[in-house]
Amino acid sequence: MPTLLLRLQGPMQSWGTRSRFDYRDTWPYPTKSGVLGLLAAALGRDRKEDISDLAALRMGVRVDRRGVLKVDYQTAQGVLNSEQSKTRDVQSWRYYLSDAAFLVGLEGDAGLLKGAHQALLNPRFALYLGRKGYAPSPPPYLPDGLREEPLEIALRAYPYLFPQRPKEDLLLVLEAEQGRLVYDQPIAPFAERRFGARYVEEKLLGKEEVPLREEAHVG
């Protein structure tokens, strides 16, 4: 089954799974809900539209650069309370990953992946890395990102996103039948904000196994 590869890289990324009220968390790598949201934006889908075809794709992530966990502390003055009778000052803590880079793979229907690949080249809406204002740089589109290989092979075989060899083993995260539980599986249109559970398997990819651009077998 074919795989579509995306590059998610930028100065700030945030992939929340448990964000509530004043605290906005981030997962250490992209969530499925966040990646499908980016893909839906590229395809020009409204938040009320059905995304069951996208949700059926199997996702994997290769962590090429983990980045640094940081927090953006914000305050707002004069915020009305729920009764709209008085105001108060509000604080919020918004966690994000600084300078991280991920290779993301989506495995599934060939026609859907082909359309998504083209949409990433000319996205209908602006693309964000998990939070509005967190723009990707460089873009997620990879000219050779539409692969014939299944998910794990495609992630293992694609060249490292940087010219130099990695200094440590890379984390490989694959959607699986069992493993680490993540509540980021969309089960309704994004406007309804309903998410279910899925499992991911985490394993290490030895740094010596990671191909560089000039030696990669991606023809």
PDB file of C-alpha atoms in Angstrom:
ATOM      1  CA  MET A   1       0.000   0.000   0.000  1.00  0.00           C
ATOM      2  CA  PRO A   2       1.478   3.430  -0.937  1.00  0.00           C
ATOM      3  CA  THR A   3       2.627   6.094   1.495  1.00  0.00           C
ATOM      4  CA  LEU A   4       2.626   9.884   1.395  1.00  0.00           C
ATOM      5  CA  LEU A   5       5.541  11.540   3.194  1.00  0.00           C
ATOM      6  CA  LEU A   6       5.469  15.080   4.604  1.00  0.00           C
ATOM      7  CA  ARG A   7       8.172  17.198   6.210  1.00  0.00           C
ATOM      8  CA  LEU A   8       6.997  19.054   9.329  1.00  0.00           C
ATOM      9  CA  GLN A   9       9.707  21.503  10.278  1.00  0.00           C
ATOM     10  CA  GLY A  10       9.644  25.009  11.692  1.00  0.00           C
ATOM     11  CA  PRO A  11      10.792  27.274  14.520  1.00  0.00           C
ATOM     12  CA  MET A  12       7.656  26.469  16.597  1.00  0.00           C
ATOM     13  CA  GLN A  13       5.334  23.445  16.636  1.00  0.00           C
ATOM     14  CA  SER A  14       2.655  22.330  19.087  1.00  0.00           C
ATOM     15  CA  TRP A  15       0.727  19.049  18.984  1.00  0.00           C
ATOM     16  CA  GLY A  16      -1.682  19.054  21.902  1.00  0.00           C
ATOM     17  CA  THR A  17      -3.754  16.071  23.057  1.00  0.00           C
ATOM     18  CA  ARG A  18      -4.952  17.194  26.515  1.00  0.00           C
ATOM     19  CA  SER A  19      -5.108  20.984  26.263  1.00  0.00           C
ATOM     20  CA  ARG A  20      -7.690  22.488  28.569  1.00  0.00           C
ATOM     21  CA  PHE A  21      -8.453  26.082  29.500  1.00  0.00           C
ATOM     22  CA  ASP A  22      -5.243  27.976  30.400  1.00  0.00           C
ATOM     23  CA  TYR A  23      -2.790  25.092  29.859  1.00  0.00           C
ATOM     24  CA  ARG A  24      -1.974  24.039  26.300  1.00  0.00           C
ATOM     25  CA  ASP A  25       0.279  20.992  26.138  1.00  0.00           C
ATOM     26  CA  THR A  26       2.267  19.481  23.291  1.00  0.00           C
ATOM     27  CA  TRP A  27       3.003  15.832  22.452  1.00  0.00           C
ATOM     28  CA  PRO A  28       6.696  15.112  21.644  1.00  0.00           C
ATOM     29  CA  TYR A  29       5.813  14.424  17.998  1.00  0.00           C
ATOM     30  CA  PRO A  30       2.944  15.295  15.619  1.00  0.00           C
ATOM     31  CA  THR A  31      -0.511  13.953  16.490  1.00  0.00           C
ATOM     32  CA  LYS A  32      -2.783  12.316  13.959  1.00  0.00           C
ATOM     33  CA  SER A  33      -5.509  14.922  14.517  1.00  0.00           C
ATOM     34  CA  GLY A  34      -3.002  17.715  13.887  1.00  0.00           C
ATOM     35  CA  VAL A  35      -1.550  16.153  10.741  1.00  0.00           C
ATOM     36  CA  LEU A  36      -4.987  15.368   9.274  1.00  0.00           C
ATOM     37  CA  GLY A  37      -6.056  18.924  10.069  1.00  0.00           C
ATOM     38  CA  LEU A  38      -3.107  20.208   8.058  1.00  0.00           C
ATOM     39  CA  LEU A  39      -3.977  17.857   5.202  1.00  0.00           C
ATOM     40  CA  ALA A  40      -7.663  18.887   5.276  1.00  0.00           C
ATOM     41  CA  ALA A  41      -6.589  22.534   5.074  1.00  0.00           C
ATOM     42  CA  ALA A  42      -4.397  21.766   2.058  1.00  0.00           C
ATOM     43  CA  LEU A  43      -7.353  20.011   0.386  1.00  0.00           C
ATOM     44  CA  GLY A  44      -9.623  22.971   1.115  1.00  0.00           C
ATOM     45  CA  ARG A  45     -12.061  21.078   3.324  1.00  0.00           C
ATOM     46  CA  ASP A  46     -14.328  23.010   5.656  1.00  0.00           C
ATOM     47  CA  ARG A  47     -14.188  22.087   9.367  1.00  0.00           C
ATOM     48  CA  LYS A  48     -17.758  20.753   9.100  1.00  0.00           C
ATOM     49  CA  GLU A  49     -16.943  18.370   6.232  1.00  0.00           C
ATOM     50  CA  ASP A  50     -16.578  14.609   6.579  1.00  0.00           C
ATOM     51  CA  ILE A  51     -12.968  13.458   7.080  1.00  0.00           C
ATOM     52  CA  SER A  52     -13.553   9.713   7.533  1.00  0.00           C
ATOM     53  CA  ASP A  53     -11.409   8.945   4.461  1.00  0.00           C
ATOM     54  CA  LEU A  54      -8.466  10.850   5.960  1.00  0.00           C
ATOM     55  CA  ALA A  55      -9.012   9.303   9.399  1.00  0.00           C
ATOM     56  CA  ALA A  56      -8.737   5.822   7.833  1.00  0.00           C
ATOM     57  CA  LEU A  57      -5.111   6.472   6.808  1.00  0.00           C
ATOM     58  CA  ARG A  58      -2.426   4.806   8.932  1.00  0.00           C
ATOM     59  CA  MET A  59       0.160   7.259  10.257  1.00  0.00           C
ATOM     60  CA  GLY A  60       3.802   7.034  11.237  1.00  0.00           C
ATOM     61  CA  VAL A  61       6.443   9.563  12.311  1.00  0.00           C
ATOM     62  CA  ARG A  62      10.235   9.626  12.163  1.00  0.00           C
ATOM     63  CA  VAL A  63      11.701  12.131  14.616  1.00  0.00           C
ATOM     64  CA  ASP A  64      14.647  13.638  12.741  1.00  0.00           C
ATOM     65  CA  ARG A  65      15.146  16.422  15.292  1.00  0.00           C
ATOM     66  CA  ARG A  66      13.349  16.396  18.653  1.00  0.00           C
ATOM     67  CA  GLY A  67      13.552  20.126  19.254  1.00  0.00           C
ATOM     68  CA  VAL A  68      13.431  21.797  22.664  1.00  0.00           C
ATOM     69  CA  LEU A  69      10.317  21.979  24.846  1.00  0.00           C
ATOM     70  CA  LYS A  70       9.509  25.601  25.691  1.00  0.00           C
ATOM     71  CA  VAL A  71       6.574  27.508  27.127  1.00  0.00           C
ATOM     72  CA  ASP A  72       4.979  30.712  25.908  1.00  0.00           C
ATOM     73  CA  TYR A  73       3.607  32.513  28.994  1.00  0.00           C
ATOM     74  CA  GLN A  74       0.791  34.916  28.133  1.00  0.00           C
ATOM     75  CA  THR A  75      -1.451  37.273  30.087  1.00  0.00           C
ATOM     76  CA  ALA A  76      -4.638  39.091  29.211  1.00  0.00           C
ATOM     77  CA  GLN A  77      -6.207  41.928  31.187  1.00  0.00           C
ATOM     78  CA  GLY A  78      -9.872  42.779  31.593  1.00  0.00           C
ATOM     79  CA  VAL A  79     -11.373  39.432  30.567  1.00  0.00           C
ATOM     80  CA  LEU A  80     -15.118  39.177  31.303  1.00  0.00           C
ATOM     81  CA  ASN A  81     -16.264  36.332  33.580  1.00  0.00           C
ATOM     82  CA  SER A  82     -18.969  33.885  32.488  1.00  0.00           C
ATOM     83  CA  GLU A  83     -21.723  36.032  34.044  1.00  0.00           C
ATOM     84  CA  GLN A  84     -20.333  39.083  32.245  1.00  0.00           C
ATOM     85  CA  SER A  85     -20.592  40.974  35.535  1.00  0.00           C
ATOM     86  CA  LYS A  86     -16.929  41.756  36.169  1.00  0.00           C
ATOM     87  CA  THR A  87     -13.484  41.375  34.644  1.00  0.00           C
ATOM     88  CA  ARG A  88     -10.287  39.671  35.751  1.00  0.00           C
ATOM     89  CA  ASP A  89      -6.736  39.131  34.561  1.00  0.00           C
ATOM     90  CA  VAL A  90      -5.971  35.753  32.916  1.00  0.00           C
ATOM     91  CA  GLN A  91      -2.714  33.813  32.590  1.00  0.00           C
ATOM     92  CA  SER A  92      -2.023  30.990  30.133  1.00  0.00           C
ATOM     93  CA  TRP A  93       0.862  28.569  29.539  1.00  0.00           C
ATOM     94  CA  ARG A  94       1.275  27.355  25.958  1.00  0.00           C
ATOM     95  CA  TYR A  95       3.904  24.673  25.449  1.00  0.00           C
ATOM     96  CA  TYR A  96       5.620  24.142  22.123  1.00  0.00           C
ATOM     97  CA  LEU A  97       8.585  22.443  20.466  1.00  0.00           C
ATOM     98  CA  SER A  98      11.323  24.764  19.264  1.00  0.00           C
ATOM     99  CA  ASP A  99      13.312  23.941  16.113  1.00  0.00           C
ATOM    100  CA  ALA A 100      11.968  20.387  15.700  1.00  0.00           C
ATOM    101  CA  ALA A 101      11.783  18.417  12.430  1.00  0.00           C
ATOM    102  CA  PHE A 102       9.631  15.370  11.648  1.00  0.00           C
ATOM    103  CA  LEU A 103       9.145  13.085   8.672  1.00  0.00           C
ATOM    104  CA  VAL A 104       5.482  12.016   8.705  1.00  0.00           C
ATOM    105  CA  GLY A 105       4.028   9.154   6.662  1.00  0.00           C
ATOM    106  CA  LEU A 106       0.391   8.387   5.809  1.00  0.00           C
ATOM    107  CA  GLU A 107      -0.422   4.992   4.313  1.00  0.00           C
ATOM    108  CA  GLY A 108      -3.661   4.201   2.509  1.00  0.00           C
ATOM    109  CA  ASP A 109      -5.772   4.731  -0.610  1.00  0.00           C
ATOM    110  CA  ALA A 110      -3.590   5.621  -3.605  1.00  0.00           C
ATOM    111  CA  GLY A 111      -6.060   8.065  -5.153  1.00  0.00           C
ATOM    112  CA  LEU A 112      -6.549   9.973  -1.922  1.00  0.00           C
ATOM    113  CA  LEU A 113      -2.797  10.201  -1.315  1.00  0.00           C
ATOM    114  CA  LYS A 114      -2.154  11.394  -4.863  1.00  0.00           C
ATOM    115  CA  GLY A 115      -4.699  14.198  -4.456  1.00  0.00           C
ATOM    116  CA  ALA A 116      -3.256  15.127  -1.053  1.00  0.00           C
ATOM    117  CA  HIS A 117       0.264  15.252  -2.498  1.00  0.00           C
ATOM    118  CA  GLN A 118      -0.838  17.750  -5.139  1.00  0.00           C
ATOM    119  CA  ALA A 119      -2.778  19.742  -2.556  1.00  0.00           C
ATOM    120  CA  LEU A 120       0.343  20.133  -0.408  1.00  0.00           C
ATOM    121  CA  LEU A 121       2.061  21.734  -3.401  1.00  0.00           C
ATOM    122  CA  ASN A 122      -0.787  24.253  -3.813  1.00  0.00           C
ATOM    123  CA  PRO A 123      -2.678  24.305  -0.489  1.00  0.00           C
ATOM    124  CA  ARG A 124      -6.153  25.844  -0.463  1.00  0.00           C
ATOM    125  CA  PHE A 125      -5.816  27.251   3.085  1.00  0.00           C
ATOM    126  CA  ALA A 126      -2.784  28.303   5.120  1.00  0.00           C
ATOM    127  CA  LEU A 127      -0.920  25.411   6.763  1.00  0.00           C
ATOM    128  CA  TYR A 128       0.104  25.408  10.431  1.00  0.00           C
ATOM    129  CA  LEU A 129       2.196  23.126  12.626  1.00  0.00           C
ATOM    130  CA  GLY A 130      -0.448  22.374  15.222  1.00  0.00           C
ATOM    131  CA  ARG A 131      -1.347  25.939  16.217  1.00  0.00           C
ATOM    132  CA  LYS A 132      -2.276  29.036  14.249  1.00  0.00           C
ATOM    133  CA  GLY A 133       0.755  31.224  13.754  1.00  0.00           C
ATOM    134  CA  TYR A 134       3.201  28.292  13.797  1.00  0.00           C
ATOM    135  CA  ALA A 135       4.065  28.338  10.111  1.00  0.00           C
ATOM    136  CA  PRO A 136       6.133  25.549   8.529  1.00  0.00           C
ATOM    137  CA  SER A 137       9.544  26.343   7.123  1.00  0.00           C
ATOM    138  CA  PRO A 138      10.413  24.750   4.768  1.00  0.00           C
ATOM    139  CA  PRO A 139       7.020  23.641   3.362  1.00  0.00           C
ATOM    140  CA  PRO A 140       5.573  20.161   4.138  1.00  0.00           C
ATOM    141  CA  TYR A 141       5.502  19.232   0.433  1.00  0.00           C
ATOM    142  CA  LEU A 142       8.226  16.815  -0.704  1.00  0.00           C
ATOM    143  CA  PRO A 143       8.563  16.432  -4.501  1.00  0.00           C
ATOM    144  CA  ASP A 144       9.438  12.731  -4.047  1.00  0.00           C
ATOM    145  CA  GLY A 145       7.074  12.271  -1.106  1.00  0.00           C
ATOM    146  CA  LEU A 146       4.568   9.995  -2.829  1.00  0.00           C
ATOM    147  CA  ARG A 147       6.068   6.533  -2.317  1.00  0.00           C
ATOM    148  CA  GLU A 148       5.091   3.054  -3.474  1.00  0.00           C
ATOM    149  CA  GLU A 149       6.513   1.467  -0.299  1.00  0.00           C
ATOM    150  CA  PRO A 150       4.395   0.671   2.782  1.00  0.00           C
ATOM    151  CA  LEU A 151       4.608   3.005   5.766  1.00  0.00           C
ATOM    152  CA  GLU A 152       7.519   1.640   7.794  1.00  0.00           C
ATOM    153  CA  ILE A 153       9.744   0.934   4.805  1.00  0.00           C
ATOM    154  CA  ALA A 154       9.086   4.406   3.379  1.00  0.00           C
ATOM    155  CA  LEU A 155       9.998   6.076   6.684  1.00  0.00           C
ATOM    156  CA  ARG A 156      13.155   4.001   7.058  1.00  0.00           C
ATOM    157  CA  ALA A 157      14.313   4.494   3.459  1.00  0.00           C
ATOM    158  CA  TYR A 158      13.742   8.227   3.033  1.00  0.00           C
ATOM    159  CA  PRO A 159      16.836  10.435   3.371  1.00  0.00           C
ATOM    160  CA  TYR A 160      17.531  12.208   6.637  1.00  0.00           C
ATOM    161  CA  LEU A 161      16.118  15.734   6.518  1.00  0.00           C
ATOM    162  CA  PHE A 162      19.523  17.297   7.185  1.00  0.00           C
ATOM    163  CA  PRO A 163      22.789  16.964   5.249  1.00  0.00           C
ATOM    164  CA  GLN A 164      24.902  15.649   8.126  1.00  0.00           C
ATOM    165  CA  ARG A 165      24.540  12.198   9.699  1.00  0.00           C
ATOM    166  CA  PRO A 166      22.358  12.178  12.858  1.00  0.00           C
ATOM    167  CA  LYS A 167      24.237  12.211  16.159  1.00  0.00           C
ATOM    168  CA  GLU A 168      21.817   9.806  17.837  1.00  0.00           C
ATOM    169  CA  ASP A 169      19.323   7.086  16.975  1.00  0.00           C
ATOM    170  CA  LEU A 170      15.976   8.319  15.648  1.00  0.00           C
ATOM    171  CA  LEU A 171      12.591   7.588  17.200  1.00  0.00           C
ATOM    172  CA  LEU A 172      10.182   5.832  14.848  1.00  0.00           C
ATOM    173  CA  VAL A 173       6.471   5.906  15.790  1.00  0.00           C
ATOM    174  CA  LEU A 174       4.000   3.653  13.954  1.00  0.00           C
ATOM    175  CA  GLU A 175       0.254   3.291  14.324  1.00  0.00           C
ATOM    176  CA  ALA A 176      -0.289  -0.264  15.612  1.00  0.00           C
ATOM    177  CA  GLU A 177      -2.743  -2.739  17.141  1.00  0.00           C
ATOM    178  CA  GLN A 178      -1.272  -2.218  20.602  1.00  0.00           C
ATOM    179  CA  GLY A 179       1.299  -0.048  22.333  1.00  0.00           C
ATOM    180  CA  ARG A 180       1.177   3.515  23.665  1.00  0.00           C
ATOM    181  CA  LEU A 181      -2.349   4.921  23.894  1.00  0.00           C
ATOM    182  CA  VAL A 182      -2.991   8.292  22.244  1.00  0.00           C
ATOM    183  CA  TYR A 183      -6.324  10.141  22.111  1.00  0.00           C
ATOM    184  CA  ASP A 184      -5.885  11.851  18.769  1.00  0.00           C
ATOM    185  CA  GLN A 185      -7.956   9.764  16.343  1.00  0.00           C
ATOM    186  CA  PRO A 186     -10.631  11.998  14.703  1.00  0.00           C
ATOM    187  CA  ILE A 187     -14.059  10.315  14.840  1.00  0.00           C
ATOM    188  CA  ALA A 188     -16.134  13.240  13.509  1.00  0.00           C
ATOM    189  CA  PRO A 189     -15.658  16.453  11.502  1.00  0.00           C
ATOM    190  CA  PHE A 190     -13.152  18.812  13.122  1.00  0.00           C
ATOM    191  CA  ALA A 191     -15.904  21.289  14.012  1.00  0.00           C
ATOM    192  CA  GLU A 192     -17.286  18.730  16.532  1.00  0.00           C
ATOM    193  CA  ARG A 193     -13.874  18.236  18.225  1.00  0.00           C
ATOM    194  CA  ARG A 194     -14.452  14.536  18.937  1.00  0.00           C
ATOM    195  CA  PHE A 195     -11.449  12.227  19.161  1.00  0.00           C
ATOM    196  CA  GLY A 196     -10.994   8.559  19.956  1.00  0.00           C
ATOM    197  CA  ALA A 197      -8.078   6.406  21.036  1.00  0.00           C
ATOM    198  CA  ARG A 198      -5.459   4.648  18.931  1.00  0.00           C
ATOM    199  CA  TYR A 199      -2.253   2.799  19.699  1.00  0.00           C
ATOM    200  CA  VAL A 200       1.246   3.646  18.510  1.00  0.00           C
ATOM    201  CA  GLU A 201       4.398   1.549  18.642  1.00  0.00           C
ATOM    202  CA  GLU A 202       7.661   3.362  19.355  1.00  0.00           C
ATOM    203  CA  LYS A 203      10.995   1.928  18.228  1.00  0.00           C
ATOM    204  CA  LEU A 204      14.482   3.214  17.537  1.00  0.00           C
ATOM    205  CA  LEU A 205      16.069   3.521  14.120  1.00  0.00           C
ATOM    206  CA  GLY A 206      19.845   3.250  14.442  1.00  0.00           C
ATOM    207  CA  LYS A 207      21.693   6.359  13.313  1.00  0.00           C
ATOM    208  CA  GLU A 208      23.899   4.260  11.058  1.00  0.00           C
ATOM    209  CA  GLU A 209      20.784   2.896   9.293  1.00  0.00           C
ATOM    210  CA  VAL A 210      19.470   6.351   8.369  1.00  0.00           C
ATOM    211  CA  PRO A 211      20.262   7.121   4.718  1.00  0.00           C
ATOM    212  CA  LEU A 212      21.622  10.498   3.721  1.00  0.00           C
ATOM    213  CA  ARG A 213      20.422  12.221   0.585  1.00  0.00           C
ATOM    214  CA  GLU A 214      23.351  11.187  -1.600  1.00  0.00           C
ATOM    215  CA  GLU A 215      23.229   7.521  -0.538  1.00  0.00           C
ATOM    216  CA  ALA A 216      19.493   6.979  -0.139  1.00  0.00           C
ATOM    217  CA  HIS A 217      17.702   4.278  -2.108  1.00  0.00           C
ATOM    218  CA  VAL A 218      14.598   6.257  -2.951  1.00  0.00           C
ATOM    219  CA  GLY A 219      14.671   6.110  -6.745  1.00  0.00           C
TER     220      GLY A 219
END
